[in-house]
mmCIF file of C-alpha atoms in Angstrom:
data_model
loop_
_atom_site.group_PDB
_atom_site.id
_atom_site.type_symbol
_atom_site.label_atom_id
_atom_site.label_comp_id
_atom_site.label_asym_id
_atom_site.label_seq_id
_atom_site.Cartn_x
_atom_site.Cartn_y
_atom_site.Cartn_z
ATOM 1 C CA UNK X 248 -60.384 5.295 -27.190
ATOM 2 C CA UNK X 249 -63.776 4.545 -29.152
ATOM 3 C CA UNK X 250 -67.007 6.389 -29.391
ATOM 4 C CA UNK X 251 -69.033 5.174 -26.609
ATOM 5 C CA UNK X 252 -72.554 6.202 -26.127
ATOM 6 C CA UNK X 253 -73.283 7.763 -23.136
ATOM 7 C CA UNK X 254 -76.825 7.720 -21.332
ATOM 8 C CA UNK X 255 -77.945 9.522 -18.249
ATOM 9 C CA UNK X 256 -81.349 7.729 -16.750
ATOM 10 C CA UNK X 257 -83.523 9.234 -14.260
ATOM 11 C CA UNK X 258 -85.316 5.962 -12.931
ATOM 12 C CA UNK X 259 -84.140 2.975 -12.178
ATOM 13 C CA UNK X 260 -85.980 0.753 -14.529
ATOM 14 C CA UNK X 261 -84.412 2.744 -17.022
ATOM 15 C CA UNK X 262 -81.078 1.930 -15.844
ATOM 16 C CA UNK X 263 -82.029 -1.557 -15.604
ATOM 17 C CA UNK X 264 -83.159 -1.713 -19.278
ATOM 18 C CA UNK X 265 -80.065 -0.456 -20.555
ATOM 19 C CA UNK X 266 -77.801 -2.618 -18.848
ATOM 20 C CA UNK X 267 -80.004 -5.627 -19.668
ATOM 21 C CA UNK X 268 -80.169 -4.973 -22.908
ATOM 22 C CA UNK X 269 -76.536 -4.565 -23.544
ATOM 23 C CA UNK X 270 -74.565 -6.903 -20.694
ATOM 24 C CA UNK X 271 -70.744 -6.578 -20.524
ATOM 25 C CA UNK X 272 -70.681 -4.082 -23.080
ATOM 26 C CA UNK X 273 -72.136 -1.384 -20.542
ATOM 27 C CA UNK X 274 -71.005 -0.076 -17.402
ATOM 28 C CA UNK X 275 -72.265 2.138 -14.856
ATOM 29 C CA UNK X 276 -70.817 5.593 -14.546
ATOM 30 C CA UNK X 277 -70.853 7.197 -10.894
ATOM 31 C CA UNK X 278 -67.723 9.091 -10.060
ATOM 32 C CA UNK X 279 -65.945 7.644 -13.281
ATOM 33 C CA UNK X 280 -62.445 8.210 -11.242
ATOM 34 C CA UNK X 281 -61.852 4.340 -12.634
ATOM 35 C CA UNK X 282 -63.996 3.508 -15.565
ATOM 36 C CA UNK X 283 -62.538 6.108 -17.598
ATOM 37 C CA UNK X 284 -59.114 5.984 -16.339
ATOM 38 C CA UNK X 285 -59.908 1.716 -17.820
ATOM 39 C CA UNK X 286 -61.274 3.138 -21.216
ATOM 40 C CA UNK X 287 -58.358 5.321 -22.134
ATOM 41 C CA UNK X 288 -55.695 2.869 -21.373
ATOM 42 C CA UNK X 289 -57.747 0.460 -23.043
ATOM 43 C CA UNK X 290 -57.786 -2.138 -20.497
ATOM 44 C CA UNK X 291 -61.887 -2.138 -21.225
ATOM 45 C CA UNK X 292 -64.013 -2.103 -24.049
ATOM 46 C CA UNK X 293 -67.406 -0.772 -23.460
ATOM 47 C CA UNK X 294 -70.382 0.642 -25.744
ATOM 48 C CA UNK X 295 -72.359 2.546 -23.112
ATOM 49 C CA UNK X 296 -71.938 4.389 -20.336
ATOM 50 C CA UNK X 297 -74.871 4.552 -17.716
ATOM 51 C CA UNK X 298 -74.619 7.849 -15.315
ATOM 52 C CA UNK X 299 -76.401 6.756 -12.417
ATOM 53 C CA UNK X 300 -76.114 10.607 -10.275
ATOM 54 C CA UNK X 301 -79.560 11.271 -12.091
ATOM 55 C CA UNK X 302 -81.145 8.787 -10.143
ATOM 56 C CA UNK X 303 -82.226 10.275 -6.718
ATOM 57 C CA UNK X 304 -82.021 6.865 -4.870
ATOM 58 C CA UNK X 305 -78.039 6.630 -5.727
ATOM 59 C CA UNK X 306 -77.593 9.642 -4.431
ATOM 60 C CA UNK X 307 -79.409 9.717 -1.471
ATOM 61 C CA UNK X 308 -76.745 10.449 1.360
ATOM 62 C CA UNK X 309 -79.041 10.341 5.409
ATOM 63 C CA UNK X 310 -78.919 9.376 8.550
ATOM 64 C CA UNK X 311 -81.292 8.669 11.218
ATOM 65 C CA UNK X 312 -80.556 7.253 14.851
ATOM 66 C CA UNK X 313 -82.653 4.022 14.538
ATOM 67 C CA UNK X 314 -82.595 3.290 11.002
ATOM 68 C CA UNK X 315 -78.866 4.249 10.421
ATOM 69 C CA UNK X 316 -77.160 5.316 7.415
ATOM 70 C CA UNK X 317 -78.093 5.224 3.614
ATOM 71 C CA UNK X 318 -75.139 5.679 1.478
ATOM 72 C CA UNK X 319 -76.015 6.254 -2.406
ATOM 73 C CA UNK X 320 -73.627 4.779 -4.732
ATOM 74 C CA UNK X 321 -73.218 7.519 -6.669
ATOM 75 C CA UNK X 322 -72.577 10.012 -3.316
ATOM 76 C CA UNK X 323 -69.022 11.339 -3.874
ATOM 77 C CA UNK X 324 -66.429 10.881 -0.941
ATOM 78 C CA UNK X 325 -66.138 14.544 0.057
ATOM 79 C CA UNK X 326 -70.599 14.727 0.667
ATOM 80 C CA UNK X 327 -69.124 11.868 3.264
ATOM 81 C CA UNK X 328 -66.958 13.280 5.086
ATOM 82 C CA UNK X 329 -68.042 17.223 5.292
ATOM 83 C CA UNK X 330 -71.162 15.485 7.111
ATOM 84 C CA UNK X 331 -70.095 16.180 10.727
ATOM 85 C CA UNK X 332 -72.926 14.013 11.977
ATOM 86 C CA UNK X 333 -71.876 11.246 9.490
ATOM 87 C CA UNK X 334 -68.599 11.789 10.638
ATOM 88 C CA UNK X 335 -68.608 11.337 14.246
ATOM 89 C CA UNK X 336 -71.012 8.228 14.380
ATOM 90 C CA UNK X 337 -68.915 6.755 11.343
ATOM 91 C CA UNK X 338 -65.122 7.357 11.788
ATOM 92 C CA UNK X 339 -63.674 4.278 11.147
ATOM 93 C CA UNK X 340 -65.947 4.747 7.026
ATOM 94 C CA UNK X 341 -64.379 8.641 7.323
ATOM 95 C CA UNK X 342 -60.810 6.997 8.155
ATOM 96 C CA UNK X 343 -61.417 5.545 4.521
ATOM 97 C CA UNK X 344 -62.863 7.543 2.033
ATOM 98 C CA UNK X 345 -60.129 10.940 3.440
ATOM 99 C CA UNK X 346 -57.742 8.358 1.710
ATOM 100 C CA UNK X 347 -59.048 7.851 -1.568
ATOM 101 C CA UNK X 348 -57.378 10.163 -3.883
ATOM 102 C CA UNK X 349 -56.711 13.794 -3.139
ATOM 103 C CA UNK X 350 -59.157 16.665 -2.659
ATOM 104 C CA UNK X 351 -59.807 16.801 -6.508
ATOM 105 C CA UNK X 352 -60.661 12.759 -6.641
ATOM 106 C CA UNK X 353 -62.779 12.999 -3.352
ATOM 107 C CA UNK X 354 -65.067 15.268 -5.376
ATOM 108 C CA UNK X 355 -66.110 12.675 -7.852
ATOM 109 C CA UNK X 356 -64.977 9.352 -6.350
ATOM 110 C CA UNK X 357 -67.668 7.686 -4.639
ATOM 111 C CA UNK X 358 -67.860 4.667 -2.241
ATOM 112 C CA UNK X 359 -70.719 2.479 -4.395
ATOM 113 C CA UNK X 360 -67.641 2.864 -7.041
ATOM 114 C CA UNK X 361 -64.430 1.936 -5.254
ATOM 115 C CA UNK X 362 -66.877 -1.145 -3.869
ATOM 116 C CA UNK X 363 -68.008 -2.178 -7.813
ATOM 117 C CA UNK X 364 -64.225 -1.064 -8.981
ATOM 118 C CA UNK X 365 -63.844 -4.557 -6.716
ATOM 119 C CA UNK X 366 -59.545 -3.945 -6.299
ATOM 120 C CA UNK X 367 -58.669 -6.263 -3.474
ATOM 121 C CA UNK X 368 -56.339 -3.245 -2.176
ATOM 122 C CA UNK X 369 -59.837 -0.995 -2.167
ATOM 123 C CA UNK X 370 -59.596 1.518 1.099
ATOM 124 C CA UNK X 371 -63.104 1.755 1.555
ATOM 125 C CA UNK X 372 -64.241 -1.888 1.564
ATOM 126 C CA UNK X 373 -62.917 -3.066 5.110
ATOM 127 C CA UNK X 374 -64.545 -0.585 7.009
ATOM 128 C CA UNK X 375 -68.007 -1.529 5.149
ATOM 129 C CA UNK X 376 -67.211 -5.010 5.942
ATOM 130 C CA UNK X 377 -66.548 -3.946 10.163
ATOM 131 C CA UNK X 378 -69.498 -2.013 9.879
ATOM 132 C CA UNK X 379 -71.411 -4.716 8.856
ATOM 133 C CA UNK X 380 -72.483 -2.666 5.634
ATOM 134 C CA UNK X 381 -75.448 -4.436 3.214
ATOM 135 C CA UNK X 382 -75.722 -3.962 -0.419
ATOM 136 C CA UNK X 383 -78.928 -2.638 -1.948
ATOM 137 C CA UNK X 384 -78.617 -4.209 -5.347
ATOM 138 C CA UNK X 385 -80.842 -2.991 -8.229
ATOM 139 C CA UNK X 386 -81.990 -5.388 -11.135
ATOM 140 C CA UNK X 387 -84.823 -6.996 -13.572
ATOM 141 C CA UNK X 388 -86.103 -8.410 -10.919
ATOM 142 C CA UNK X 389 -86.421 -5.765 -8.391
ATOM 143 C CA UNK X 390 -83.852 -5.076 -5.294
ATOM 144 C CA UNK X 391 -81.961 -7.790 -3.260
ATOM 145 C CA UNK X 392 -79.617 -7.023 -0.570
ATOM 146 C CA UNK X 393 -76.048 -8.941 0.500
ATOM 147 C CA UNK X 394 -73.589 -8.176 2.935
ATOM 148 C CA UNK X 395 -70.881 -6.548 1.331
ATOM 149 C CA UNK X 396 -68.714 -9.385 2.581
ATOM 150 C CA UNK X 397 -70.158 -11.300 -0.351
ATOM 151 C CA UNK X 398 -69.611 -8.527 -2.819
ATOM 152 C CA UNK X 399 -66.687 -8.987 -4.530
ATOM 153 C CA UNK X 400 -66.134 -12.663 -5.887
ATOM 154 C CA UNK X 401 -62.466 -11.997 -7.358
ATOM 155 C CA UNK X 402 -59.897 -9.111 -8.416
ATOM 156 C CA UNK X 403 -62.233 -6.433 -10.507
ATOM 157 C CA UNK X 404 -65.262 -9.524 -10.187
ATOM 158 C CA UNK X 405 -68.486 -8.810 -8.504
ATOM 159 C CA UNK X 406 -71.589 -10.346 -7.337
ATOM 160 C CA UNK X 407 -73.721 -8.300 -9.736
ATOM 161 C CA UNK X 408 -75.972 -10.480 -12.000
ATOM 162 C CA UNK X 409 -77.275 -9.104 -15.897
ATOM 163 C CA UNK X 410 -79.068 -6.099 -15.711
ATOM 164 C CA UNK X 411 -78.038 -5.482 -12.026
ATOM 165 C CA UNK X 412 -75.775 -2.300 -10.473
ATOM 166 C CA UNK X 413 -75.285 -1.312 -6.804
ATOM 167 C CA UNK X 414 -78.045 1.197 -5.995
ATOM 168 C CA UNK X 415 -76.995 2.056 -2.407
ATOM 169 C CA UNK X 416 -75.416 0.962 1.027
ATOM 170 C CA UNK X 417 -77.342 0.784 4.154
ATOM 171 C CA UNK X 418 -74.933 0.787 7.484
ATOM 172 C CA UNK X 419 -77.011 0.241 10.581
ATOM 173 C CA UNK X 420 -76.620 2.961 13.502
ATOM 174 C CA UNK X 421 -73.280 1.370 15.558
ATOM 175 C CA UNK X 422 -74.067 0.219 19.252
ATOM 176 C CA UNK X 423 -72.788 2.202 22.388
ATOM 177 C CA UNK X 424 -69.673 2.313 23.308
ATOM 178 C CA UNK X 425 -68.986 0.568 19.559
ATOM 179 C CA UNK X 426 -65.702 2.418 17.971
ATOM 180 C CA UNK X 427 -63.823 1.179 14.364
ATOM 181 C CA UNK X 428 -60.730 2.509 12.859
ATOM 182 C CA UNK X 429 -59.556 1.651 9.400
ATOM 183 C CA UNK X 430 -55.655 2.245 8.523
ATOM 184 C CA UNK X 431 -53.439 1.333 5.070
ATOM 185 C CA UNK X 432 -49.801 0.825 4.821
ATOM 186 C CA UNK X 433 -48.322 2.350 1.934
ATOM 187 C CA UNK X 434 -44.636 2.784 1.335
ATOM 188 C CA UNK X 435 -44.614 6.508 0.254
ATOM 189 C CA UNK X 436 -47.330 9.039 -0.350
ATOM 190 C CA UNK X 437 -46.834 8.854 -4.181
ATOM 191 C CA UNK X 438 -47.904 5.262 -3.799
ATOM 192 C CA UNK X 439 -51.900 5.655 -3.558
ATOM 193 C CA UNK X 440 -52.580 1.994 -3.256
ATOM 194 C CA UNK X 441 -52.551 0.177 0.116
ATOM 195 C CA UNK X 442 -49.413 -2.516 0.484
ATOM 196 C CA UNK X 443 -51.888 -3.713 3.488
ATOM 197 C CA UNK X 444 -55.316 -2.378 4.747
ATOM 198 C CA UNK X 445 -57.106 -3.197 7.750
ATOM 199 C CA UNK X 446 -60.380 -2.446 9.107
ATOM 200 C CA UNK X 447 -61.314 -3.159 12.836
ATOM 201 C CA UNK X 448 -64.914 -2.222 14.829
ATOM 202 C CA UNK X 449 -64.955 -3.498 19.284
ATOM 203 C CA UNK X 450 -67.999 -3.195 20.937
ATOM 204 C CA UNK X 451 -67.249 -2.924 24.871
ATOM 205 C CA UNK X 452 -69.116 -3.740 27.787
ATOM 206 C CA UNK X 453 -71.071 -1.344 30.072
ATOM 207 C CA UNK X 454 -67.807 -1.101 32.554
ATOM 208 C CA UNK X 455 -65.346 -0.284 29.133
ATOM 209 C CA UNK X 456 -62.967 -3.241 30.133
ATOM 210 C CA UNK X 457 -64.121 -6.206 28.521
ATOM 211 C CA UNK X 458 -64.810 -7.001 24.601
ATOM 212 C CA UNK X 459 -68.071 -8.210 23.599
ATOM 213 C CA UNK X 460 -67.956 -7.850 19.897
ATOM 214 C CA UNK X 461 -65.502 -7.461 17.282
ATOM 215 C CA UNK X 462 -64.890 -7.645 13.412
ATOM 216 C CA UNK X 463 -61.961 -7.635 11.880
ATOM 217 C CA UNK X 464 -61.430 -6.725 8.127
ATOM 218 C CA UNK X 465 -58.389 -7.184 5.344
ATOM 219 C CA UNK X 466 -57.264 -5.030 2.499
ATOM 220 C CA UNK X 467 -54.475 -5.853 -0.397
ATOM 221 C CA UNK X 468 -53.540 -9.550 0.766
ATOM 222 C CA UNK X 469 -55.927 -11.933 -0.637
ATOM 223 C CA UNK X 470 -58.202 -11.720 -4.360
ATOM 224 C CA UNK X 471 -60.954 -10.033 -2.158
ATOM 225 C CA UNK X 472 -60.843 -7.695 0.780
ATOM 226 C CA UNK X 473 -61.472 -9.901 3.355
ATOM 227 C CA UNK X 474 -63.350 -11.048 6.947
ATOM 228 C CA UNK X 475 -61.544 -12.422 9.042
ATOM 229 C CA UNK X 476 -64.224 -13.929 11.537
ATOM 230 C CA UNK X 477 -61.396 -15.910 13.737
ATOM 231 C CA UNK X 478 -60.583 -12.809 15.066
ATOM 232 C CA UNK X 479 -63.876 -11.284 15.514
ATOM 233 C CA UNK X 480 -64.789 -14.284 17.476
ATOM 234 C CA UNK X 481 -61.528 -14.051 19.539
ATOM 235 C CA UNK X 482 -62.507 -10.363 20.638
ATOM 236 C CA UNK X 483 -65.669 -11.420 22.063
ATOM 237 C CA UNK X 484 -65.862 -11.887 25.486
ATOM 238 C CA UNK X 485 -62.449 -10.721 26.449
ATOM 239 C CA UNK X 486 -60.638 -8.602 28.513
ATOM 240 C CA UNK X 487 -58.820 -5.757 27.007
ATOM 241 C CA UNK X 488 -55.401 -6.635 27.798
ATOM 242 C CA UNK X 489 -52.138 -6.575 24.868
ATOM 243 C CA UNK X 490 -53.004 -10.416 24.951
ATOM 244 C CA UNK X 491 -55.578 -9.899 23.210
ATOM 245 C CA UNK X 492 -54.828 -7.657 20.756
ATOM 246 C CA UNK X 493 -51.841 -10.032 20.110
ATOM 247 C CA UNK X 494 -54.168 -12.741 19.241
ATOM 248 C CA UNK X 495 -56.471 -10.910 16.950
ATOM 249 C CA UNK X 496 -53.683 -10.066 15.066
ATOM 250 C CA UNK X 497 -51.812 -13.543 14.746
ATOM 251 C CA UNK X 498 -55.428 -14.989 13.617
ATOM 252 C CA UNK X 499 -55.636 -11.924 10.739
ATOM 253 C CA UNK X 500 -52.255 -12.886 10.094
ATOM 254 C CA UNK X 501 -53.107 -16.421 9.679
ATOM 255 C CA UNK X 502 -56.371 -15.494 7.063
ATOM 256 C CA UNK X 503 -54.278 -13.290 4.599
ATOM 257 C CA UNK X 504 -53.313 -15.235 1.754
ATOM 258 C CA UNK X 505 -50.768 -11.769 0.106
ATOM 259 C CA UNK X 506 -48.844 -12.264 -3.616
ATOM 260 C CA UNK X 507 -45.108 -11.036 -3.663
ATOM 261 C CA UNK X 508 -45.821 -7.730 -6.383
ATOM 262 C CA UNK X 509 -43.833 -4.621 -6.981
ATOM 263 C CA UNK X 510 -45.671 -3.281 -3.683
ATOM 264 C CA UNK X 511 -44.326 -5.895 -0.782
ATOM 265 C CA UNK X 512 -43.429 -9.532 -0.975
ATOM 266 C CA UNK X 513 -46.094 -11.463 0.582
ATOM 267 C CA UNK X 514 -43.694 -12.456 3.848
ATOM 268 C CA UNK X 515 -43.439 -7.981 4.114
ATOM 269 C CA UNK X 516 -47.289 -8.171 4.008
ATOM 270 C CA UNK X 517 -47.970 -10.631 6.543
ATOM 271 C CA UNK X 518 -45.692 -8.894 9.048
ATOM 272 C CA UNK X 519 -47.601 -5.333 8.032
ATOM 273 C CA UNK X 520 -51.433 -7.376 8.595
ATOM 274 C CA UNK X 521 -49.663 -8.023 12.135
ATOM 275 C CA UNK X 522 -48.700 -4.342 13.032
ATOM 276 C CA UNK X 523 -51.619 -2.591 11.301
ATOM 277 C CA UNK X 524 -54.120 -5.549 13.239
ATOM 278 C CA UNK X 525 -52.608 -4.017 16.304
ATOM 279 C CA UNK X 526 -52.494 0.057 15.781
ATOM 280 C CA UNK X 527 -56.310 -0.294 14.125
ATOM 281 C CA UNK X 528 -57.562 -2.376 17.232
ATOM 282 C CA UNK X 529 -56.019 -0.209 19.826
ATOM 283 C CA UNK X 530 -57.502 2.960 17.909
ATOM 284 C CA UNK X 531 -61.385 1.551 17.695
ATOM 285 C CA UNK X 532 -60.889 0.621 21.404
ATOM 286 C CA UNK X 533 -60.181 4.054 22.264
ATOM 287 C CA UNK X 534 -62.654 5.741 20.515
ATOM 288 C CA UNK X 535 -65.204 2.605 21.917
ATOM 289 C CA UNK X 536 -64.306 3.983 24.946
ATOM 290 C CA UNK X 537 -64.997 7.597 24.454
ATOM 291 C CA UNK X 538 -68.506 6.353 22.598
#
């Protein structure tokens, strides 16, 4: 591994500047948990490291019941999930980042990386994308925001322009009686990277027995972690019944678009986006219902 300078801005203009000035050749530096796992086995090449946890914006970690929840990019997992209020309003993002690593990477690891890190098998992306989760990006030209849908263009590819880096996630405050659950297949526990992941968030009606919302969210079987707004717009408007359930799932199963790897043949993965559509959708119901 090379000498790579490392800097450590407090600002974001200064961030800005750096990565500006030297394009593919630098890299933001949050938890690190990936970047320098990359560096040493050489699969990337970089000159400078950027450590964003200087900048107070990336690590700002609140919430408030009408503006909702402001998620740094450089907040590490555990800040998450040791947040009881975060945690009960947000289970289905809690479901996720308990998953990512063990105790030791859940100190460093943070959500803004395993988003930029842009793996299609990434646990925490689906429940951002059923949460409806926006991007804050930072850049030369100030801050833009995208749904973090549009995020990731391809396998390790982002939506980030020159001189840009994800400053922070903003998840609105969910609706009542809204629940979301977020579950991964993975073969054994040695195996740390989902075969399938899926994210689901219902939104009930005022009597609990009809569906008036839904999004619906895949992990590890297409180049992106993926929407899947068939199924969404099947939930609405329907009464909670297996039948519909069953649907949802046969329309997630119909979006996923797996590869045949070492993990699961892509026939093994479309079965596992059927079972996993169910067991996640059943879960957010019931905790909908409790909401």
């Amino acid at each position: 591994m090379k000498a790579i300078d490392y800097v450590a801005p407090r600002a974001i203009a200064e961030a800005v500047a750096v990565l500006a000035e030297k394009g593919d050749r630098a890299r933001i530096l949050a938890g690190g948990t990936d970047i320098i796992v990359q560096l040493r086995e050489g699969r990337r090449e970089l000159d400078v490291l950027v450590d964003v946890k200087g900048i107070p914006e990336a690590n700002e970690l609140s919430y408030d019941a009408r503006r909702g929840l402001r998620l740094g990019a450089a907040v590490p997992c555990y800040r998450i999930y040791e947040d009881s209020r975060i945690a009960k309003v947000y289970p289905g993002l809690i479901d996720a980042v308990s998953l990512v690593g063990g105790i030791q990477i859940q100190s460093r690891a943070s959500v803004g990386g395993n988003l930029c890190n842009a793996s299609p098998a990434a646990d925490t992306i689906p429940p951002l994308i059923v949460y409806g989760a926006v991007c804050v990006i930072a850049g030369p030209n100030g801050t833009r925001e995208i749904p973090v849908e549009q995020f990731c263009t391809g396998p390790g590819k982002t939506a980030l322009g020159k001189g840009e880096f994800l400053l922070s996630l903003h998840l609105l405050p969910p609706k009542p009686r809204s629940g979301a659950h977020y579950l991964r297949f993975i073969p054994r526990n040695e195996m740390d990277i989902a075969v399938v992941g899926v994210g689901a968030a219902v939104m009930l009606d005022e009597s609990r027995t009809r569906c008036i919302a839904g999004r619906l969210a895949l992990a590890a079987v297409a180049p992106t972690p993926l929407l899947v707004p068939d199924a969404g717009d099947a939930l609405a408007d329907g009464a909670l019944t297996e039948e519909l359930v069953n649907r949802a799932a046969k329309l997630a199963q119909a979006a996923a678009r797996p590869i045949s790897d070492m993990r699961g043949d892509a026939d093994y993965r479309r079965h596992l986006v059927g079972v996993l559509t169910k067991r996640a959708l059943h879960k957010a119901i019931a905790r909908a219902t409790e909401n």
